[in-house]
Short mmCIF file of C-alpha atoms in Angstrom, two decimals:
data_model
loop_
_atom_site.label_atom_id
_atom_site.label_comp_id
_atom_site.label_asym_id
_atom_site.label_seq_id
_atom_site.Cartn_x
_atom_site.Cartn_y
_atom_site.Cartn_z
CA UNK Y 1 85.90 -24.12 -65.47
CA UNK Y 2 88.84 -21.85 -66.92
CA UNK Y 3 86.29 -20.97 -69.84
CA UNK Y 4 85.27 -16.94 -69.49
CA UNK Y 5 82.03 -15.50 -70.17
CA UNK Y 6 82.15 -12.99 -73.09
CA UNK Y 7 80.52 -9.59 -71.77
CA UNK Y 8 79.19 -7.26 -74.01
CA UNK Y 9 78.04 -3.81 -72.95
CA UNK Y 10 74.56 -3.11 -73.34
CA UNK Y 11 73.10 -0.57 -71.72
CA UNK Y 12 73.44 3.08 -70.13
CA UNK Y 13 72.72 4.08 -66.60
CA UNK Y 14 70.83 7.24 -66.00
CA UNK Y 15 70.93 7.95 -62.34
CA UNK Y 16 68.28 9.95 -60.88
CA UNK Y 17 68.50 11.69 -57.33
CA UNK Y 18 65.48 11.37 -54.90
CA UNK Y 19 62.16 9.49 -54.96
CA UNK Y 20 58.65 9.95 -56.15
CA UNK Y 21 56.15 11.16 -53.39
CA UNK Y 22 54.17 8.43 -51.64
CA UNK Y 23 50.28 7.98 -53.38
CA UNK Y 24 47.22 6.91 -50.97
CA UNK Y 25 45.96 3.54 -53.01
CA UNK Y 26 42.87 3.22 -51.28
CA UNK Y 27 43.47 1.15 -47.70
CA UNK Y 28 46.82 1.24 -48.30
CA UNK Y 29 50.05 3.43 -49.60
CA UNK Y 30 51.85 2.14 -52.88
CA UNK Y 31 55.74 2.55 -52.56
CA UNK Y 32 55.41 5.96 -54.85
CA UNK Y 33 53.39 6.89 -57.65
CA UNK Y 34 56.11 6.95 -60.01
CA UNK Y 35 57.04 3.28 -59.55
CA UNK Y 36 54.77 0.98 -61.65
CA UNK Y 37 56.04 -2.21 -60.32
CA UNK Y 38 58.49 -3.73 -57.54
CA UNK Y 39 59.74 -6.73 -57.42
CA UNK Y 40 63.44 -7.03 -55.82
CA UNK Y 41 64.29 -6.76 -52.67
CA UNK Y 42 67.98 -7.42 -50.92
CA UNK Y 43 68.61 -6.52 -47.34
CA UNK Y 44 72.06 -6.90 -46.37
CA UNK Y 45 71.50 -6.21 -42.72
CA UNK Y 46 68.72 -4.41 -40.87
CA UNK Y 47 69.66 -0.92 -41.78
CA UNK Y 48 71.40 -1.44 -45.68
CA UNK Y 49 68.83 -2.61 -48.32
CA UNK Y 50 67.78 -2.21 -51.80
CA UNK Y 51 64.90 -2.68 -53.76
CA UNK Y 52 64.29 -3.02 -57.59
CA UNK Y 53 61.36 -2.82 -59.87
CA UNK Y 54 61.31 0.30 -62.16
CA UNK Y 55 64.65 1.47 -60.91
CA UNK Y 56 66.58 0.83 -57.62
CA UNK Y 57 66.56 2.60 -54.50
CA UNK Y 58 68.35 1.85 -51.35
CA UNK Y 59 68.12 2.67 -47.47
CA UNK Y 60 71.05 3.24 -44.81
CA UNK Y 61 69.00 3.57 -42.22
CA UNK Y 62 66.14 0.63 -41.80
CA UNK Y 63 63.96 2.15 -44.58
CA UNK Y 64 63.10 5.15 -43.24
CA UNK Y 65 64.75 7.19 -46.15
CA UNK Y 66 65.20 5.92 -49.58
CA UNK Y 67 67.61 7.40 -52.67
CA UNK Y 68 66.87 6.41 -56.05
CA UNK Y 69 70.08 5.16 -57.28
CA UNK Y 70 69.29 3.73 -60.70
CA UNK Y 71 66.41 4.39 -63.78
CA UNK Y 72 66.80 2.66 -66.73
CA UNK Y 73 63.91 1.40 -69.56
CA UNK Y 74 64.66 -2.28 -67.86
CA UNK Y 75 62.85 -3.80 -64.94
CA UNK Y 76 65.06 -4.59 -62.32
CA UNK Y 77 64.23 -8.38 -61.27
CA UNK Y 78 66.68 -9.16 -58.66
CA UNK Y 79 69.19 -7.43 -56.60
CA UNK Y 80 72.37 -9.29 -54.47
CA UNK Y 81 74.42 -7.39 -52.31
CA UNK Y 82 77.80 -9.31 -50.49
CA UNK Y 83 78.34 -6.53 -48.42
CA UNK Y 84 77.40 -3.10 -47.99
CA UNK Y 85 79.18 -1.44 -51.06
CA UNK Y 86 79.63 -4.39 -53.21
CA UNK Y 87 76.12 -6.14 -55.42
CA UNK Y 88 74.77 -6.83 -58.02
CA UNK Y 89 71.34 -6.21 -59.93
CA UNK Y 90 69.77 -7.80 -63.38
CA UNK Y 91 66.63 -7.80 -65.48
CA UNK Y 92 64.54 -10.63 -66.02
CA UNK Y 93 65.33 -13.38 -67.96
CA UNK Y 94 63.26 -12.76 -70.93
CA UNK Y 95 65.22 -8.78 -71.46
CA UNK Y 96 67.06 -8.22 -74.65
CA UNK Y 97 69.57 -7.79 -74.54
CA UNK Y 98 70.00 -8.99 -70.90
CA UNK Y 99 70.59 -6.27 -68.11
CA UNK Y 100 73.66 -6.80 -65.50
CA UNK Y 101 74.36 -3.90 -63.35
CA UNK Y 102 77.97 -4.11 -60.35
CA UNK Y 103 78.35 -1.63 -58.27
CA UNK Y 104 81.21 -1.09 -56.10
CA UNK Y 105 80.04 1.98 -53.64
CA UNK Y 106 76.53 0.89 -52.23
CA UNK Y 107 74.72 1.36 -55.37
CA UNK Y 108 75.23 5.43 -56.27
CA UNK Y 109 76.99 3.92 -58.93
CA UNK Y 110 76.02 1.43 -61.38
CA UNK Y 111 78.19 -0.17 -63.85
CA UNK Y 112 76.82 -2.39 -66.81
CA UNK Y 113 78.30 -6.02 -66.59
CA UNK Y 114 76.22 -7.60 -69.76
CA UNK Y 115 76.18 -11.06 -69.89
CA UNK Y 116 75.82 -13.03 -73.00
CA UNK Y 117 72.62 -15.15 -71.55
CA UNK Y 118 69.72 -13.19 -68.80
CA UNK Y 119 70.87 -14.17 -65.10
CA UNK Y 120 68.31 -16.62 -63.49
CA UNK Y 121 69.44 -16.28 -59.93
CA UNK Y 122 73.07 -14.58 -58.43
CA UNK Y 123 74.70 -15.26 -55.17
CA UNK Y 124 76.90 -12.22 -53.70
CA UNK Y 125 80.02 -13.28 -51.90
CA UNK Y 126 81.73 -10.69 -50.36
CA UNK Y 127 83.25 -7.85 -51.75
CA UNK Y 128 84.75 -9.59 -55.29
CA UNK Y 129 82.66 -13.39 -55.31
CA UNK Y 130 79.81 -13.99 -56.87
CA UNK Y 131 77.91 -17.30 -58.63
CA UNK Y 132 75.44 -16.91 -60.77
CA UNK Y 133 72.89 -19.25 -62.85
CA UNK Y 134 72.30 -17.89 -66.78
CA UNK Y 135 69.63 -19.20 -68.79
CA UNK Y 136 66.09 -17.56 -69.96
CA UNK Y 137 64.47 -21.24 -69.06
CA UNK Y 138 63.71 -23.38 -65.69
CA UNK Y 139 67.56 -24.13 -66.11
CA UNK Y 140 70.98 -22.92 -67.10
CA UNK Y 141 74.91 -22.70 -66.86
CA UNK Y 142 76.59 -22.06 -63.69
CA UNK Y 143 79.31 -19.42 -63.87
CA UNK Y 144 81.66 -18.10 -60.96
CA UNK Y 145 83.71 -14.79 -60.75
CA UNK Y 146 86.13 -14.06 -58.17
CA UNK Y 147 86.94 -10.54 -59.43
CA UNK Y 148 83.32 -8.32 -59.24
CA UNK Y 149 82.30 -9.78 -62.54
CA UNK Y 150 85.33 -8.26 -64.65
CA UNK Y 151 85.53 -11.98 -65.70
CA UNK Y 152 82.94 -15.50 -65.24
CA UNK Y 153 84.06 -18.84 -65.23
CA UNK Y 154 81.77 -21.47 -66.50
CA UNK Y 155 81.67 -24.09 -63.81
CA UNK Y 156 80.84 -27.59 -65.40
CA UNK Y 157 77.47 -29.14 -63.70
CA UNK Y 158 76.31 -32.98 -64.63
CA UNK Y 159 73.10 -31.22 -66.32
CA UNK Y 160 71.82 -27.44 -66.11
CA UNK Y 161 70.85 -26.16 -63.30
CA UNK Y 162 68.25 -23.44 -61.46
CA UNK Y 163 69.65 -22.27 -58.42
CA UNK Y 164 73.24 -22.85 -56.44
CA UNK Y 165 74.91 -21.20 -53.49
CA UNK Y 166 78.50 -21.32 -51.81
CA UNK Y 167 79.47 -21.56 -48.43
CA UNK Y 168 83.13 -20.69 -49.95
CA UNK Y 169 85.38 -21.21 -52.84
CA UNK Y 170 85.36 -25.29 -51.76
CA UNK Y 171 81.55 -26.42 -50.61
CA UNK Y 172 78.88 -25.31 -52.61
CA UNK Y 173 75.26 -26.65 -53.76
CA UNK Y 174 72.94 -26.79 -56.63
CA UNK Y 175 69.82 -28.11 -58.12
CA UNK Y 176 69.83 -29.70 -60.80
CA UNK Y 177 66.71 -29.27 -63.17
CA UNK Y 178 66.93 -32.99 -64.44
CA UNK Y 179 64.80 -34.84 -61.63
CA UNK Y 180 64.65 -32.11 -59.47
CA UNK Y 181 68.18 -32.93 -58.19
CA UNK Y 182 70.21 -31.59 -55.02
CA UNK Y 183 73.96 -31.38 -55.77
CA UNK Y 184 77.04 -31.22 -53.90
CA UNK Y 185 80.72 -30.34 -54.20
CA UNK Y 186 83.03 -30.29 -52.03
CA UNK Y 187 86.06 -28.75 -54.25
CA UNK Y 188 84.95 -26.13 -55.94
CA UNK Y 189 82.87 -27.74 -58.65
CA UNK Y 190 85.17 -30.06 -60.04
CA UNK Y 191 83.18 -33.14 -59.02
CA UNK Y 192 79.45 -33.09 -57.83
CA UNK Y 193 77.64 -35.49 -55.59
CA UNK Y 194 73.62 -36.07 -55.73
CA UNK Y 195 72.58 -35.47 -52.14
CA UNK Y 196 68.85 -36.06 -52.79
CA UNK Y 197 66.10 -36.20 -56.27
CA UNK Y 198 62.81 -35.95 -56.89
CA UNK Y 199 62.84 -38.52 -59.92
CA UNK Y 200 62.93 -38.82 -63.68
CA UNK Y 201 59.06 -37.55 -63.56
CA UNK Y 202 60.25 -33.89 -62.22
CA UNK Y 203 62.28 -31.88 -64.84
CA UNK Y 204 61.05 -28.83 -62.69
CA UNK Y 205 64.33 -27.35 -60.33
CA UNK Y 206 64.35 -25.25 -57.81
CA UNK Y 207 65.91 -23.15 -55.53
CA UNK Y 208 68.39 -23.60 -52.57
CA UNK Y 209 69.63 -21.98 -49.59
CA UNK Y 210 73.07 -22.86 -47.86
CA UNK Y 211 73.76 -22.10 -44.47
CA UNK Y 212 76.83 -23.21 -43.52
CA UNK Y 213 78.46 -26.43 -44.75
CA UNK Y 214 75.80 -28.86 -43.21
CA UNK Y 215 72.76 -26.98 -43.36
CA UNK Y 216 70.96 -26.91 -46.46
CA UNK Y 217 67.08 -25.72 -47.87
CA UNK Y 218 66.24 -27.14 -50.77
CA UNK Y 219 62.49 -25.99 -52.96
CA UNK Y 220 62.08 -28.69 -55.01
CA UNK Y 221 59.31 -27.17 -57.74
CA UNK Y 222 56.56 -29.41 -59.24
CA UNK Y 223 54.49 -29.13 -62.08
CA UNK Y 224 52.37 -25.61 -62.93
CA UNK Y 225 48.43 -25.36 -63.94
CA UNK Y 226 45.35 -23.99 -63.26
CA UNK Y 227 46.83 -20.82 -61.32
CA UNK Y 228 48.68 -23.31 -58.95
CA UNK Y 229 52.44 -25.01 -58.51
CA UNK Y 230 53.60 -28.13 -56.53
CA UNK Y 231 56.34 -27.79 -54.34
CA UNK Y 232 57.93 -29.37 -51.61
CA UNK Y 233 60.57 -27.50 -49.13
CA UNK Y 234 63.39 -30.14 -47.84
CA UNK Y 235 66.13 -29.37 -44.98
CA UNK Y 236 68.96 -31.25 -44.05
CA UNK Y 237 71.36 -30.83 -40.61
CA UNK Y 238 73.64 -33.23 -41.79
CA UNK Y 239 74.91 -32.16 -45.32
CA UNK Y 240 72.69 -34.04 -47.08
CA UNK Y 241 72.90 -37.31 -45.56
CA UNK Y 242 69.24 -37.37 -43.97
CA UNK Y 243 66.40 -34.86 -45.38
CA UNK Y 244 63.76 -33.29 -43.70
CA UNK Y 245 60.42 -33.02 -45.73
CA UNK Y 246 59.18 -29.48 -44.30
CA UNK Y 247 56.23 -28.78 -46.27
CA UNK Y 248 54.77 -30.12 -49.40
CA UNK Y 249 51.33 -29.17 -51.72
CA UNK Y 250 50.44 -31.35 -54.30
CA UNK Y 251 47.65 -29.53 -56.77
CA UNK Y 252 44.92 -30.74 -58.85
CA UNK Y 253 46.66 -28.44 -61.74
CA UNK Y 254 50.50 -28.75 -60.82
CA UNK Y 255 50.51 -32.28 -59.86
CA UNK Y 256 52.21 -34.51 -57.30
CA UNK Y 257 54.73 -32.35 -54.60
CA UNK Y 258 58.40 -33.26 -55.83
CA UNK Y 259 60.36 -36.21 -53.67
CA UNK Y 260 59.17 -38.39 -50.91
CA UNK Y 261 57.18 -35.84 -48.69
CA UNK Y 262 55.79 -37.61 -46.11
CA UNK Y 263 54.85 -36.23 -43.00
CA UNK Y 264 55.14 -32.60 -44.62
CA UNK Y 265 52.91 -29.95 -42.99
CA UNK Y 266 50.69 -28.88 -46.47
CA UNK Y 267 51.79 -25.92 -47.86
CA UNK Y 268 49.71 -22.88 -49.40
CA UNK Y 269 47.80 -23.02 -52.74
CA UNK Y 270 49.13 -20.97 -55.44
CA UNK Y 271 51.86 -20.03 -57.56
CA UNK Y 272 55.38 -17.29 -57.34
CA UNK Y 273 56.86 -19.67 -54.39
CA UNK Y 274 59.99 -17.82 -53.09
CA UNK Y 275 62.85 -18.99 -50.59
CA UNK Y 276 64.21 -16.68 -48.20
CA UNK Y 277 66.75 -19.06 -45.47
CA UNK Y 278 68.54 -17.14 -42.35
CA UNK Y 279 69.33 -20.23 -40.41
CA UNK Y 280 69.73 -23.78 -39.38
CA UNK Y 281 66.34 -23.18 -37.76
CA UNK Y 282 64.46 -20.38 -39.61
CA UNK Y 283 63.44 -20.60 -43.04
CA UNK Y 284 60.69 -18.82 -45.28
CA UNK Y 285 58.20 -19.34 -48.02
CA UNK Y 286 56.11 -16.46 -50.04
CA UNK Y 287 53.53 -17.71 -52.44
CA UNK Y 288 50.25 -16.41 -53.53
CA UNK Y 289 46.95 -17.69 -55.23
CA UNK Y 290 46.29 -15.60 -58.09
CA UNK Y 291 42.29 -15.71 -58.47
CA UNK Y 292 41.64 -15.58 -55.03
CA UNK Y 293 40.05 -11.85 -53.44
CA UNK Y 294 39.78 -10.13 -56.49
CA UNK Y 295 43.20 -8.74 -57.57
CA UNK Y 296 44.77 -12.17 -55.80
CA UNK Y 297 46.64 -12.92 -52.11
CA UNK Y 298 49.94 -13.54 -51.08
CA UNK Y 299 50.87 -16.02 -48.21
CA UNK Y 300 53.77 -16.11 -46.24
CA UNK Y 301 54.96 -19.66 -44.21
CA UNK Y 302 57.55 -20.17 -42.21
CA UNK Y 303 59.10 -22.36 -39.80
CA UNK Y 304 61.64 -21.57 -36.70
CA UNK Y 305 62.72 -24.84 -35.50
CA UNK Y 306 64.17 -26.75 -38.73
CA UNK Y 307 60.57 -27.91 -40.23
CA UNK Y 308 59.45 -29.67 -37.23
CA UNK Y 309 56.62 -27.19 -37.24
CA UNK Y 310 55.32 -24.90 -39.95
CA UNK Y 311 53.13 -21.91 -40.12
CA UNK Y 312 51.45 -20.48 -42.40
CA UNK Y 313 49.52 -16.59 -42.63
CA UNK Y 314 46.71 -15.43 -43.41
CA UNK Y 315 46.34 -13.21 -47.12
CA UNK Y 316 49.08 -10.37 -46.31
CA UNK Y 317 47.09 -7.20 -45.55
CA UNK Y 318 47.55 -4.59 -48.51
CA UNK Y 319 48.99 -6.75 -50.77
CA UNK Y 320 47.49 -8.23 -54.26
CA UNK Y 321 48.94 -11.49 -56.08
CA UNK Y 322 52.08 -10.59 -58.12
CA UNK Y 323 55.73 -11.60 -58.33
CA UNK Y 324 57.27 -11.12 -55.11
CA UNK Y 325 60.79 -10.38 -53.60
CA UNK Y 326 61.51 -11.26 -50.26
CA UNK Y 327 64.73 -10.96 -47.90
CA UNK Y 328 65.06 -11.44 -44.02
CA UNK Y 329 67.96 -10.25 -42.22
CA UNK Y 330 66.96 -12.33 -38.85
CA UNK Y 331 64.14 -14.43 -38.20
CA UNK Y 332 61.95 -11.62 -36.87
CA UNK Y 333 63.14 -8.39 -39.65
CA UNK Y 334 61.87 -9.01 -43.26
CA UNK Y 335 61.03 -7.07 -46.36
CA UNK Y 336 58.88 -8.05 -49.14
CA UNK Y 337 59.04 -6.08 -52.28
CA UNK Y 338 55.55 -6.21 -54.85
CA UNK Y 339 52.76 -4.63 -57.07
CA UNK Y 340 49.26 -4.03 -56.32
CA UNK Y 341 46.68 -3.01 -58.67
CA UNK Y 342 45.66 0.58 -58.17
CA UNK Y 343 42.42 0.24 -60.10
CA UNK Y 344 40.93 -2.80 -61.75
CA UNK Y 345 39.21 -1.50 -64.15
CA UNK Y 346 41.98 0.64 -65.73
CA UNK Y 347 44.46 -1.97 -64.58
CA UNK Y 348 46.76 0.43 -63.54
CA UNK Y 349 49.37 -0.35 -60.63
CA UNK Y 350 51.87 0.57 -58.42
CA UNK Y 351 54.87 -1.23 -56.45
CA UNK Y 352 54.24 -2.01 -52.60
CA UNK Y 353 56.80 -2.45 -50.05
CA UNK Y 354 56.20 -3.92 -46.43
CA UNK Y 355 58.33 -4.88 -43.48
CA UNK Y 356 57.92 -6.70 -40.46
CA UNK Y 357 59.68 -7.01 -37.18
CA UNK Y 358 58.12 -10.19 -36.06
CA UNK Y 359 58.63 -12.81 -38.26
CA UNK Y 360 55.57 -12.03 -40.65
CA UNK Y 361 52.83 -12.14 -37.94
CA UNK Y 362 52.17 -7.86 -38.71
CA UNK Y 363 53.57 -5.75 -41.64
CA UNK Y 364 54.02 -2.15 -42.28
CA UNK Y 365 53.59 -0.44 -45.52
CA UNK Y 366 57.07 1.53 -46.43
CA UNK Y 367 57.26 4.97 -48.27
CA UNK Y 368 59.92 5.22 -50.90
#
């Protein structure tokens, strides 16, 4: 756990001041011209938020004016903010070398934090925490910093691992990509305890959303094929003493849903499954079926009353299949960051932002 990270720098920021204008894309308005793709999103509250793609911008006020804080040649895959000032961003996991970006003052600054391995997934904690999973496959090394990134700690796990979060320096979680496992520590990662696994058939992971010390969202992934995934969405009230199976799909091409889902409301065909938790009671899932309407649809389910019910929308007006970033402040205010194909034929596209103020059952298109 006392091992640090070696961080090399690897890249230089060119920040650029103002955004391209909005383009009419047929029934719909791509997030500006000049941005081929979007595909982060990170809302800190409903008026701070940042989205990623082929640069960063960021709001103040709700989205209704946008800065371009950050171009670079790298596409920006996820963005994690642990307050207003303080956040991260990276590049996929398949950039070399990989892209880490800290900033300290809301983002009109960006300073390269390169990491020896691509970051997976991140977790913001306040203004100096942050965990973070490294690996370019399904799983990877957990690493903590306590000091905006100046230094990581490796954190030793049973096996790697795709996703963890932190409730605080003591109780955190993880899952594990061996079986598809749930993990739990109580003292800072010292000593883990399985809280719940899929089996020795699921080498799949996950990802996992903490809120609090005895609520917990687990998305157990399952096997990946003909244009769809398995997955099954687990919640617990009672850290991880009694699960909840929420919602399952089990797919002719990805196979059985991970774990015991039974009496799971069915979940949506396709693939890019995201998890986006803001409570005990509220949790949501974007996914999308890739061949379906032409250019493919995106899906959005939800639940607001711990998985006891689940709902799940129609295709998402305006919006194609394509990876997806998604972050709710509330469980009515949401953002989801993608692409759409401007034409088909030339297979040109543009990034696509949309908001909603009721929990998904409308959305807005947003102007950079």
């Amino acid at each position: 756990m006392r091992r640090t990270v070696s961080l090399l720098l690897i890249a230089v920021l060119t920040l650029g001041a103002g955004a391209a204008a909005p383009a009419s894309i047929g029934h719909a308005t791509a997030a500006g011209a000049r941005i081929p793709n979007l595909t982060a999103v990170d809302f800190f509250d409903a008026q701070h938020g940042w989205v990623g793609g082929n640069g960063i911008y960021a709001t103040t006020d709700g989205g209704t004016h946008w800065t371009r804080q950050y171009a670079g040649a790298t596409a920006i895959a996820g963005i994690a903010f642990g307050d207003r000032t303080h956040g991260w961003a990276w590049g996929d996991t398949y950039t070399k070398p990989p892209l880490l970006l800290h900033t300290t003052d809301g983002g009109a600054h960006w300073t390269p934090q390169p990491s020896t391995q691509p970051v997976a997934s991140l977790q913001a904690v306040g203004a100096q925490g942050g965990y973070a999973v490294l690996g370019m496959g399904p799983g990877g090394s957990l690493v903590r910093t306590t000091d905006g990134g100046v230094h990581w700690h490796v954190m030793s796990t049973p096996k790697p691992v795709t996703s963890a979060c932190f409730i605080n320096a003591a109780n955190g979680w993880a899952i594990e990509l061996q079986g598809d496992t749930v993990l739990r520590t109580t003292n800072g990662g010292r000593t883990w305890t399985q809280r719940l696994s899929a089996g020795s058939n699921f080498q799949y992971g996950g990802q996992i959303a903490c809120i609090g010390t005895q609520n917990v969202w687990a998305l157990l992934y399952g096997g990946v094929g003909m244009n769809q995934r398995s997955y099954s969405l687990f919640h617990t009230a009672d850290a991880g003493l009694h699960w909840r199976a929420v919602v399952a799909l089990t797919s002719a091409g990805g196979g059985p849903a991970p774990g015991n889902t039974g009496g799971a409301a069915r979940g949506a065909d396709g693939e890019g499954i995201q998890l986006d938790a803001v409570s005990a009671g509220t949790a949501f899932l974007v996914s999308g079926c890739p061949p379906c309407g032409g250019a493919g649809e995106t899906y959005l389910g939800s639940t607001h009353d711990s998985g006891s019910t689940w709902h799940t929308s129609p295709p998402i007006p305006h919006l194609d299949f394509s990876p997806t970033g998604i972050s709710f402040t509330s469980d009515r205010q949401g953002w989801l960051a993608s692409t759409i194909f401007t034409s088909l034929s030339a297979g040109t596209r543009a990034g696509m932002l949309l908001s909603t103020g009721n929990g998904g059952a409308t959305w807005t298109v947003r102007h950079l």
